[in-house]
Tab-separated table of C-alpha atoms and ligand atoms in Angstrom:
chain	number	residue	atom	x	y	z
I	1	MET	CA	-57.870	-63.221	61.429
I	2	GLN	CA	-56.806	-64.044	64.948
I	3	ASN	CA	-53.790	-62.005	65.689
I	4	ARG	CA	-51.701	-61.942	68.842
I	5	LEU	CA	-52.924	-58.442	69.635
I	6	PHE	CA	-56.594	-58.565	68.667
I	7	ASP	CA	-59.148	-59.971	66.262
I	8	ILE	CA	-58.864	-57.782	63.166
I	9	GLN	CA	-62.259	-58.559	61.649
I	10	GLU	CA	-64.039	-57.980	64.923
I	11	ALA	CA	-62.281	-54.659	65.471
I	12	VAL	CA	-63.130	-53.419	61.974
I	13	ALA	CA	-66.736	-54.615	62.226
I	14	GLU	CA	-67.177	-52.479	65.357
I	15	SER	CA	-66.161	-49.414	63.343
I	16	SER	CA	-67.854	-50.190	60.048
I	17	ASP	CA	-70.717	-47.731	60.548
I	18	GLU	CA	-68.242	-44.963	61.262
I	19	LEU	CA	-66.179	-46.026	58.247
I	20	ILE	CA	-69.160	-45.637	55.939
I	21	ALA	CA	-70.234	-42.352	57.544
I	22	LEU	CA	-66.751	-40.909	57.048
I	23	ARG	CA	-66.714	-42.028	53.427
I	24	ARG	CA	-70.118	-40.483	52.747
I	25	ASP	CA	-69.043	-37.192	54.272
I	26	PHE	CA	-65.937	-37.074	52.063
I	27	HIS	CA	-68.075	-38.102	49.103
I	28	ALA	CA	-70.520	-35.240	49.644
I	29	HIS	CA	-67.638	-32.749	49.882
I	30	PRO	CA	-65.149	-33.645	47.166
I	31	GLU	CA	-62.159	-31.393	46.505
I	32	LEU	CA	-59.927	-31.182	43.473
I	33	GLY	CA	-56.233	-32.033	43.598
I	34	LEU	CA	-54.126	-29.628	45.742
I	35	GLN	CA	-57.316	-27.969	46.996
I	36	GLU	CA	-58.226	-30.641	49.553
I	37	TYR	CA	-58.391	-28.143	52.432
I	38	ARG	CA	-61.544	-29.401	54.131
I	39	THR	CA	-60.519	-33.036	53.710
I	40	ALA	CA	-57.036	-32.365	55.120
I	41	GLN	CA	-58.446	-30.548	58.113
I	42	ILE	CA	-60.839	-33.403	58.945
I	43	ILE	CA	-57.983	-35.916	58.666
I	44	GLU	CA	-55.768	-33.815	60.886
I	45	GLU	CA	-58.409	-33.332	63.554
I	46	TYR	CA	-59.329	-37.010	63.486
I	47	LEU	CA	-55.712	-38.122	63.941
I	48	ASN	CA	-54.965	-35.510	66.590
I	49	LYS	CA	-57.982	-36.697	68.582
I	50	LEU	CA	-56.372	-40.136	68.551
I	51	LYS	CA	-53.213	-38.456	69.901
I	52	ILE	CA	-51.423	-39.113	66.637
I	53	PRO	CA	-49.251	-36.059	65.888
I	54	THR	CA	-49.517	-34.739	62.342
I	55	LYS	CA	-47.525	-32.609	59.982
I	56	ARG	CA	-48.357	-31.187	56.587
I	57	TYR	CA	-46.217	-31.878	53.558
I	58	THR	CA	-47.485	-29.548	50.826
I	59	GLU	CA	-50.524	-27.476	51.738
I	60	THR	CA	-53.006	-30.341	51.824
I	61	GLY	CA	-50.884	-33.459	52.357
I	62	VAL	CA	-51.250	-34.758	55.926
I	63	VAL	CA	-48.943	-37.230	57.624
I	64	GLY	CA	-49.578	-38.761	61.038
I	65	ILE	CA	-47.105	-40.911	62.923
I	66	LEU	CA	-48.150	-43.550	65.407
I	67	THR	CA	-45.169	-44.456	67.535
I	68	GLY	CA	-45.351	-47.952	68.928
I	69	GLY	CA	-44.456	-48.779	72.540
I	70	ARG	CA	-41.665	-51.090	71.423
I	71	PRO	CA	-38.881	-50.527	68.892
I	72	GLY	CA	-39.230	-51.965	65.426
I	73	LYS	CA	-39.590	-51.156	61.768
I	74	THR	CA	-41.487	-48.229	60.311
I	75	VAL	CA	-44.263	-48.940	57.852
I	76	MET	CA	-46.119	-46.364	55.783
I	77	LEU	CA	-49.730	-46.537	54.635
I	78	ARG	CA	-50.714	-44.227	51.824
I	79	SER	CA	-54.176	-43.011	50.918
I	80	ASP	CA	-54.984	-40.546	48.177
I	81	ILE	CA	-57.578	-37.902	49.010
I	82	ASP	CA	-58.389	-35.959	45.822
I	83	ALA	CA	-61.521	-35.905	43.659
I	84	LEU	CA	-62.072	-35.251	39.950
I	85	PRO	CA	-63.547	-32.475	37.784
I	86	ILE	CA	-66.672	-34.517	36.955
I	87	GLU	CA	-70.348	-33.595	37.397
I	88	GLU	CA	-71.803	-36.398	39.505
I	89	GLN	CA	-74.816	-38.230	38.041
I	90	THR	CA	-75.524	-40.862	40.695
I	91	ASN	CA	-78.551	-39.369	42.497
I	92	LEU	CA	-77.165	-40.695	45.775
I	93	PRO	CA	-78.522	-39.003	48.903
I	94	PHE	CA	-74.918	-38.153	49.791
I	95	ALA	CA	-73.899	-37.139	46.250
I	96	SER	CA	-71.422	-34.326	45.710
I	97	GLN	CA	-72.571	-30.948	46.985
I	98	THR	CA	-69.900	-29.249	44.912
I	99	PRO	CA	-70.928	-28.675	41.293
I	100	GLY	CA	-68.513	-30.139	38.787
I	101	VAL	CA	-66.448	-32.065	41.350
I	102	MET	CA	-66.892	-35.723	42.221
I	103	HIS	CA	-65.176	-38.545	44.074
I	104	ALA	CA	-65.358	-40.801	41.017
I	105	CYS	CA	-62.206	-42.801	41.745
I	106	GLY	CA	-62.999	-44.049	45.257
I	107	HIS	CA	-60.416	-41.908	47.074
I	108	ASP	CA	-63.171	-40.967	49.535
I	109	GLY	CA	-63.265	-44.664	50.480
I	110	HIS	CA	-59.471	-44.891	50.729
I	111	THR	CA	-59.337	-41.892	53.073
I	112	ALA	CA	-62.083	-43.250	55.332
I	113	ILE	CA	-60.409	-46.677	55.465
I	114	GLN	CA	-57.085	-45.201	56.515
I	115	LEU	CA	-58.640	-43.124	59.296
I	116	ILE	CA	-60.364	-46.190	60.741
I	117	VAL	CA	-57.117	-48.159	60.508
I	118	ALA	CA	-55.378	-45.375	62.449
I	119	LYS	CA	-58.120	-45.415	65.064
I	120	ILE	CA	-57.916	-49.169	65.609
I	121	LEU	CA	-54.126	-49.366	65.658
I	122	ALA	CA	-53.889	-46.382	68.016
I	123	GLN	CA	-55.744	-48.441	70.625
I	124	TYR	CA	-52.829	-50.884	70.684
I	125	ARG	CA	-49.941	-48.440	70.377
I	126	GLU	CA	-48.241	-49.579	73.591
I	127	LYS	CA	-47.964	-53.107	72.275
I	128	LEU	CA	-46.863	-52.247	68.727
I	129	PRO	CA	-43.276	-53.096	67.793
I	130	GLY	CA	-42.450	-50.218	65.462
I	131	ASN	CA	-44.063	-47.168	63.950
I	132	ILE	CA	-46.811	-46.503	61.447
I	133	VAL	CA	-46.806	-43.533	59.118
I	134	PHE	CA	-50.276	-42.601	57.878
I	135	LEU	CA	-49.784	-40.606	54.710
I	136	PHE	CA	-52.739	-38.809	53.145
I	137	GLN	CA	-51.738	-37.628	49.704
I	138	PRO	CA	-53.245	-34.850	47.636
I	139	ASN	CA	-53.621	-34.824	43.870
I	140	GLU	CA	-53.061	-38.479	43.001
I	141	GLU	CA	-54.672	-37.794	39.646
I	142	ASP	CA	-51.794	-35.513	38.721
I	143	ALA	CA	-48.507	-36.448	40.345
I	144	GLY	CA	-49.106	-35.303	43.943
I	145	ALA	CA	-46.855	-37.979	45.464
I	146	GLU	CA	-43.704	-36.429	44.077
I	147	LEU	CA	-44.570	-33.099	45.727
I	148	MET	CA	-44.734	-34.749	49.162
I	149	ILE	CA	-41.455	-36.542	48.533
I	150	GLN	CA	-39.824	-33.269	47.497
I	151	ALA	CA	-41.197	-31.705	50.680
I	152	GLY	CA	-39.144	-34.278	52.606
I	153	VAL	CA	-41.732	-36.752	53.837
I	154	LEU	CA	-39.588	-39.852	53.232
I	155	ASP	CA	-36.432	-38.229	54.646
I	156	ASP	CA	-38.289	-37.272	57.813
I	157	THR	CA	-40.277	-40.448	58.436
I	158	LYS	CA	-37.829	-43.031	56.999
I	159	PRO	CA	-40.295	-45.825	56.289
I	160	ASP	CA	-38.973	-49.322	55.535
I	161	ALA	CA	-41.938	-50.233	53.349
I	162	VAL	CA	-45.110	-48.701	51.985
I	163	PHE	CA	-48.560	-50.165	51.342
I	164	GLY	CA	-51.442	-48.690	49.399
I	165	LEU	CA	-54.763	-49.889	48.082
I	166	HIS	CA	-57.299	-48.954	45.439
I	167	VAL	CA	-60.954	-50.003	45.284
I	168	TRP	CA	-61.248	-51.740	41.932
I	169	PRO	CA	-64.423	-52.041	39.851
I	170	ARG	CA	-62.894	-54.716	37.603
I	171	ILE	CA	-62.598	-57.251	40.423
I	172	SER	CA	-65.651	-58.694	42.181
I	173	SER	CA	-66.609	-57.450	45.619
I	174	GLY	CA	-65.211	-59.708	48.323
I	175	LYS	CA	-61.989	-60.400	46.445
I	176	VAL	CA	-58.628	-58.674	46.431
I	177	GLY	CA	-56.059	-58.368	43.643
I	178	ILE	CA	-52.402	-58.865	44.571
I	179	LEU	CA	-49.789	-58.965	41.833
I	180	ALA	CA	-46.052	-59.381	42.200
I	181	GLY	CA	-43.917	-57.295	39.846
I	182	PRO	CA	-45.205	-54.693	37.348
I	183	MET	CA	-48.832	-53.868	38.063
I	184	MET	CA	-49.583	-50.382	36.764
I	185	ALA	CA	-47.859	-48.759	33.810
I	186	SER	CA	-45.631	-45.711	33.880
I	187	ALA	CA	-47.141	-42.717	32.105
I	188	TYR	CA	-45.306	-39.869	30.444
I	189	TYR	CA	-47.344	-37.145	28.769
I	190	PHE	CA	-45.951	-35.603	25.628
I	191	ASN	CA	-46.531	-32.296	23.938
I	192	MET	CA	-45.323	-31.945	20.364
I	193	ARG	CA	-45.348	-28.779	18.283
I	194	ILE	CA	-44.728	-29.287	14.593
I	195	GLY	CA	-43.805	-26.093	12.790
I	196	GLY	CA	-44.300	-25.665	9.036
I	197	LYS	CA	-45.010	-22.649	6.867
I	198	GLY	CA	-48.501	-21.251	6.499
I	199	GLY	CA	-49.964	-20.477	3.126
I	200	HIS	CA	-52.806	-20.646	0.617
I	201	GLY	CA	-54.780	-23.905	0.369
I	202	GLY	CA	-54.491	-23.692	-3.398
I	203	HIS	CA	-50.698	-23.588	-3.242
I	204	PRO	CA	-49.464	-26.319	-0.927
I	205	ASP	CA	-46.252	-26.254	-2.988
I	206	ARG	CA	-45.459	-22.796	-1.593
I	207	ALA	CA	-46.255	-23.726	1.983
I	208	ILE	CA	-45.163	-26.508	4.346
I	209	ASN	CA	-48.169	-28.187	5.867
I	210	PRO	CA	-47.469	-29.559	9.363
I	211	ILE	CA	-50.563	-31.772	9.055
I	212	ASP	CA	-48.806	-33.935	6.456
I	213	ALA	CA	-45.825	-34.341	8.763
I	214	ALA	CA	-48.105	-35.213	11.687
I	215	MET	CA	-49.848	-37.947	9.690
I	216	ASN	CA	-46.540	-39.664	9.095
I	217	VAL	CA	-45.379	-39.107	12.663
I	218	LEU	CA	-48.459	-40.984	13.898
I	219	GLN	CA	-47.763	-43.828	11.522
I	220	GLY	CA	-44.077	-43.866	12.426
I	221	ILE	CA	-44.611	-44.107	16.175
I	222	ARG	CA	-47.169	-46.899	15.757
I	223	THR	CA	-44.783	-48.859	13.579
I	224	MET	CA	-42.020	-48.283	16.126
I	225	VAL	CA	-44.112	-49.743	18.957
I	226	SER	CA	-45.213	-52.787	16.979
I	227	THR	CA	-41.855	-53.575	15.400
I	228	GLU	CA	-39.131	-52.451	17.802
I	229	TRP	CA	-40.474	-53.761	21.089
I	230	ASN	CA	-40.771	-57.284	22.292
I	231	ALA	CA	-44.517	-57.730	22.572
I	232	ILE	CA	-44.229	-59.301	26.012
I	233	TYR	CA	-43.304	-55.829	27.375
I	234	PRO	CA	-46.583	-53.927	27.077
I	235	THR	CA	-46.198	-50.456	25.582
I	236	ILE	CA	-48.877	-48.089	24.328
I	237	ILE	CA	-48.720	-44.641	22.817
I	238	THR	CA	-52.047	-42.841	22.772
I	239	VAL	CA	-52.642	-39.553	20.992
I	240	CYS	CA	-55.518	-37.753	22.691
I	241	LYS	CA	-55.312	-34.238	21.323
I	242	ILE	CA	-54.395	-32.825	17.947
I	243	HIS	CA	-54.903	-29.297	16.856
I	244	ALA	CA	-54.052	-27.425	13.677
I	245	GLY	CA	-55.728	-24.978	11.380
I	246	GLU	CA	-58.707	-22.651	11.614
I	247	LYS	CA	-60.005	-22.396	8.066
I	248	ASN	CA	-60.398	-24.719	5.076
I	249	ILE	CA	-58.374	-22.537	2.723
I	250	VAL	CA	-55.469	-21.717	5.027
I	251	ILE	CA	-52.538	-24.052	5.529
I	252	PRO	CA	-51.612	-23.694	9.221
I	253	GLU	CA	-48.189	-22.699	10.457
I	254	THR	CA	-48.143	-25.085	13.391
I	255	LEU	CA	-49.732	-28.227	14.714
I	256	GLU	CA	-49.950	-29.345	18.317
I	257	LEU	CA	-50.198	-32.961	19.335
I	258	GLU	CA	-50.604	-34.406	22.853
I	259	GLY	CA	-50.920	-37.817	24.378
I	260	SER	CA	-49.184	-40.339	26.593
I	261	ILE	CA	-46.606	-43.100	26.456
I	262	ARG	CA	-47.353	-45.949	28.867
I	263	CYS	CA	-45.060	-48.843	29.666
I	264	LEU	CA	-45.677	-51.840	31.902
I	265	HIS	CA	-41.929	-52.471	32.022
I	266	GLU	CA	-38.786	-50.638	33.002
I	267	ASN	CA	-37.459	-49.653	29.578
I	268	ASP	CA	-39.692	-46.597	29.323
I	269	ALA	CA	-36.778	-44.196	28.808
I	270	GLN	CA	-35.748	-46.083	25.671
I	271	VAL	CA	-39.294	-45.911	24.313
I	272	ARG	CA	-39.318	-42.145	24.798
I	273	GLU	CA	-35.920	-41.853	23.166
I	274	ARG	CA	-37.061	-43.732	20.040
I	275	PHE	CA	-40.360	-41.862	20.002
I	276	ALA	CA	-38.480	-38.550	19.980
I	277	ALA	CA	-35.999	-39.679	17.334
I	278	ILE	CA	-38.705	-40.913	14.968
I	279	ALA	CA	-40.940	-37.868	15.449
I	280	LYS	CA	-38.061	-35.454	14.849
I	281	GLU	CA	-36.618	-37.279	11.825
I	282	ILE	CA	-40.022	-37.505	10.164
I	283	CYS	CA	-40.760	-33.833	10.823
I	284	HIS	CA	-37.372	-32.858	9.437
I	285	ALA	CA	-37.928	-35.040	6.372
I	286	HIS	CA	-41.049	-32.962	5.794
I	287	ARG	CA	-39.060	-29.706	6.262
I	288	CYS	CA	-40.866	-29.074	9.545
I	289	THR	CA	-39.517	-28.247	12.966
I	290	CYS	CA	-40.396	-30.426	15.945
I	291	GLU	CA	-40.450	-29.277	19.550
I	292	LEU	CA	-41.125	-32.089	21.971
I	293	SER	CA	-41.464	-32.170	25.738
I	294	PHE	CA	-42.383	-34.870	28.238
I	295	LYS	CA	-43.962	-34.633	31.677
I	296	CYS	CA	-43.869	-37.567	34.059
I	297	GLY	CA	-47.390	-38.554	35.144
I	298	ASN	CA	-46.129	-41.466	37.188
I	299	THR	CA	-43.420	-44.086	37.058
I	300	LEU	CA	-43.968	-47.844	37.044
I	301	VAL	CA	-45.913	-49.435	39.898
I	302	LYS	CA	-43.793	-52.524	40.456
I	303	ASN	CA	-44.658	-54.548	43.510
I	304	ASP	CA	-41.977	-55.987	45.741
I	305	GLU	CA	-42.019	-59.791	45.427
I	306	ASN	CA	-41.626	-60.442	49.161
I	307	LEU	CA	-44.298	-57.963	50.162
I	308	ALA	CA	-46.643	-59.492	47.572
I	309	LYS	CA	-46.035	-62.915	49.107
I	310	MET	CA	-46.676	-61.554	52.572
I	311	ALA	CA	-49.878	-59.813	51.444
I	312	THR	CA	-51.097	-62.999	49.790
I	313	ALA	CA	-50.671	-64.801	53.115
I	314	VAL	CA	-52.530	-62.027	54.955
I	315	ALA	CA	-55.379	-62.061	52.405
I	316	ALA	CA	-55.599	-65.846	52.555
I	317	GLU	CA	-56.071	-65.659	56.321
I	318	LEU	CA	-58.608	-62.852	56.150
I	319	LEU	CA	-60.595	-63.766	53.042
I	320	GLY	CA	-59.575	-67.247	51.980
I	321	GLU	CA	-57.271	-68.187	49.112
I	322	GLU	CA	-60.178	-68.433	46.685
I	323	ASN	CA	-60.714	-64.684	47.012
I	324	ILE	CA	-57.265	-63.624	45.823
I	325	GLN	CA	-56.800	-62.618	42.192
I	326	SER	CA	-53.224	-62.542	41.017
I	327	GLY	CA	-53.441	-63.039	37.243
I	328	ARG	CA	-51.508	-60.752	34.896
I	329	GLU	CA	-54.823	-59.672	33.365
I	330	TYR	CA	-55.314	-57.537	36.471
I	331	ALA	CA	-52.286	-55.439	35.645
I	332	THR	CA	-53.295	-52.174	34.001
I	333	MET	CA	-51.905	-49.688	31.511
I	334	GLY	CA	-53.394	-46.970	33.722
I	335	GLY	CA	-51.030	-45.621	36.358
I	336	ASP	CA	-50.828	-44.422	39.926
I	337	ASP	CA	-48.263	-42.129	41.471
I	338	PHE	CA	-47.954	-44.533	44.392
I	339	ALA	CA	-45.059	-45.588	42.161
I	340	GLU	CA	-43.044	-42.538	43.269
I	341	PHE	CA	-42.783	-43.900	46.823
I	342	MET	CA	-41.657	-47.245	45.383
I	343	GLN	CA	-38.747	-45.498	43.703
I	344	HIS	CA	-37.325	-45.061	47.222
I	345	ILE	CA	-38.638	-47.934	49.343
I	346	PRO	CA	-40.103	-51.410	48.738
I	347	GLY	CA	-43.821	-51.188	48.330
I	348	LEU	CA	-47.011	-53.020	47.577
I	349	TYR	CA	-50.052	-51.615	45.842
I	350	TYR	CA	-53.107	-53.826	45.638
I	351	TYR	CA	-56.764	-53.820	44.678
I	352	ILE	CA	-59.843	-54.193	46.822
I	353	GLY	CA	-62.441	-55.649	44.446
I	354	SER	CA	-65.618	-53.550	44.413
I	355	ALA	CA	-67.611	-54.818	41.449
I	356	ASN	CA	-71.131	-55.945	42.195
I	357	PRO	CA	-73.288	-55.838	39.023
I	358	GLU	CA	-76.504	-55.936	41.082
I	359	LYS	CA	-75.510	-52.688	42.780
I	360	LYS	CA	-74.048	-51.312	39.541
I	361	THR	CA	-70.710	-50.842	41.268
I	362	ASP	CA	-68.937	-52.345	38.283
I	363	THR	CA	-69.076	-48.961	36.541
I	364	GLU	CA	-65.606	-47.761	35.559
I	365	ASN	CA	-63.919	-45.199	37.761
I	366	HIS	CA	-63.751	-41.624	36.409
I	367	ASN	CA	-67.328	-42.115	35.146
I	368	PRO	CA	-70.050	-39.646	36.359
I	369	ARG	CA	-72.133	-42.667	37.420
I	370	PHE	CA	-69.305	-44.353	39.339
I	371	LEU	CA	-70.661	-46.099	42.436
I	372	LEU	CA	-68.668	-47.638	45.237
I	373	ASP	CA	-69.692	-50.851	46.965
I	374	GLU	CA	-69.400	-49.697	50.566
I	375	GLU	CA	-69.516	-53.283	51.801
I	376	VAL	CA	-65.921	-53.743	50.645
I	377	LEU	CA	-64.555	-50.848	52.696
I	378	PRO	CA	-64.132	-53.004	55.827
I	379	ILE	CA	-62.096	-55.453	53.732
I	380	GLY	CA	-59.730	-52.607	52.898
I	381	ALA	CA	-59.337	-51.754	56.581
I	382	GLU	CA	-58.792	-55.401	57.517
I	383	MET	CA	-56.141	-55.819	54.848
I	384	GLU	CA	-54.264	-52.660	55.878
I	385	ILE	CA	-54.250	-53.677	59.549
I	386	GLY	CA	-53.280	-57.248	58.662
I	387	LEU	CA	-50.382	-56.004	56.540
I	388	VAL	CA	-49.099	-53.607	59.195
I	389	LEU	CA	-49.187	-56.197	61.968
I	390	LYS	CA	-47.586	-58.875	59.820
I	391	TYR	CA	-44.884	-56.528	58.572
I	392	LEU	CA	-44.047	-55.277	62.066
I	393	GLY	CA	-44.220	-58.795	63.447
I	394	ALA	CA	-46.849	-57.824	66.020
V	1	ZN	ZN1	-58.421	-41.950	39.303
V	2	ZN	ZN1	-57.782	-43.497	41.928
């Protein structure tokens, strides 16, 4: 893409070896959420060497600000930096050196991309109309964005828009996925404790078995989703943990149930409200108590229409229109806490396709055999630079 300042593809190509080396180093040294001390230090040193001042928001969240030579808007780029509690099974020469921890979601690639983007844009700082905030976020897998926001990162840096990307093993390498509107579902985790009355297995009449209540609660919430919600607004409730009882002759006192409610629409609060009402009424009908709490995993990732249009134009220039996927089938009921930034400023989250069956990089993320197609990393850097320059009008 020929830009007024420089040729983006050429600039990224010159740094592609470094991009891959950075990614491999992060990959070999993964760190769990909120423990990304080594990663944060490398980011900080890298940015400071580029004369980009940095500040920490939370212990391991790093933010660098590149101030352009001319006034203009402020745009934020966000990369997540955390790894997962997974034992890597890839046999790569640069596989995780930390037992039980693995970059199985591609955040190592995201971090490397954003550093290279900072390096390239820093070379043109005098000519840039506006500022770029490079945000490196800890603990994406468990609501790290909100911690940085609470620490004041948006109040201090005042971005006008935010962009973020994710390498995506469900889209072919060489393509990008850009969707306007809802793209990734909100996720609220629930914990439910159903209280009954323990007793002898031979005398259920003298006890109150919370398992019976739970069976009907499960049925009730499924019926609620399929009958109360317009099916064009995707909603799923998944129960992933249920625990009650220790012995086959003892009716348990309590039952614990956990799972998530995911909505690819904005009426998530109403879904939770009905979920709670149905669960409580059914428990009460069974003479049980019901304690219920929710924790926000992430809110809805809903892309700004104008930014999506702009990104589509950038991708068309860089990759060609035929390499843009924008179908609703690329929306996901999984989530990302990139959404928390979008609660405050317009944003765009998009996918960098990374599936190449020949290289087995179409393995799902969060899998111990997850592989990343490194050839797509330069595309991520090109897209980020293209978006920044277009947004700032450089
Ligand atoms: Zn993940
Ligand atoms: Zn991820």
